[in-house]
Amino acid sequence: MADFTLANVSVRPGQIGFGVLTTAYLPDSTPVNVPLIVVHGAQPGPTLLLTAAMHGPEIPGCEVIRRLTREVIDPAKLRGTIIALPLVNPFAFSNHTMVAPQDGYNMNRVFPGQEHGLLTHRLAYQVFHQTVPLADAIIDFHANPTPAIMFSL
């Protein structure tokens, strides 16, 4: 089985790799990086994309991804590949808000984004176009943090 390469991460079968997706650049040319974890199984199989923290207060998904990729899943026993983005929207996360304060957009509402749009649109564009075409399935973790109204379906 071949190595799996995405952005600046190249992972051999049965291994885990860490890196970043560069999703945009600030006006001063500072790159906006999204953390990237790739768990590449020892055997061929489907590719699962896991994302979390699209909204700043939704941090439980970050921990779910950390536990899955570092404690639960053994790459040597995995069939397929997991692409994990534990912190999709660093601006909303840093400000603990549902939107990026730079442009006021909710990233969850702008997919697949725009390559030359506002910051949130560029983030969504790069996340979408660099990862979604590789995935057979996607799980996006959301949460209902305080002060949200608790509910169940």
Coordinates of N, CA and C in Angstrom, one line a residue, residues 39 50 63-74 82 141:
V39 N -4.3 9.5 10.0 CA -4.1 8.1 10.5 C -4.2 7.2 9.3
L50 N -12.9 13.6 9.6 CA -13.4 14.1 10.9 C -13.1 15.6 11.0
E63 N -11.6 17.3 21.4 CA -11.2 16.2 22.4 C -11.5 14.8 21.8
V64 N -12.7 14.7 21.2 CA -13.1 13.4 20.6 C -12.1 13.0 19.5
I65 N -11.7 13.9 18.7 CA -10.7 13.6 17.7 C -9.4 13.3 18.3
R66 N -9.0 14.0 19.3 CA -7.7 13.7 20.0 C -7.7 12.3 20.5
R67 N -8.7 12.0 21.2 CA -8.8 10.6 21.8 C -8.8 9.5 20.7
L68 N -9.6 9.7 19.7 CA -9.7 8.7 18.6 C -8.4 8.5 18.0
T69 N -7.7 9.6 17.6 CA -6.5 9.5 16.8 C -5.3 9.1 17.6
R70 N -5.3 9.4 18.9 CA -4.1 9.2 19.7 C -4.2 8.1 20.7
E71 N -5.5 7.7 21.1 CA -5.7 6.7 22.1 C -6.5 5.5 21.7
V72 N -7.4 5.7 20.8 CA -8.4 4.6 20.5 C -8.0 3.8 19.3
I73 N -7.6 4.5 18.2 CA -7.4 3.8 16.9 C -5.9 3.5 16.8
D74 N -5.7 2.2 16.5 CA -4.3 1.7 16.2 C -4.1 1.7 14.7
I82 N -7.9 7.9 8.1 CA -8.7 8.9 8.7 C -7.9 10.3 8.5
F141 N -18.2 17.2 13.9 CA -18.6 17.2 15.3 C -19.1 18.6 15.7

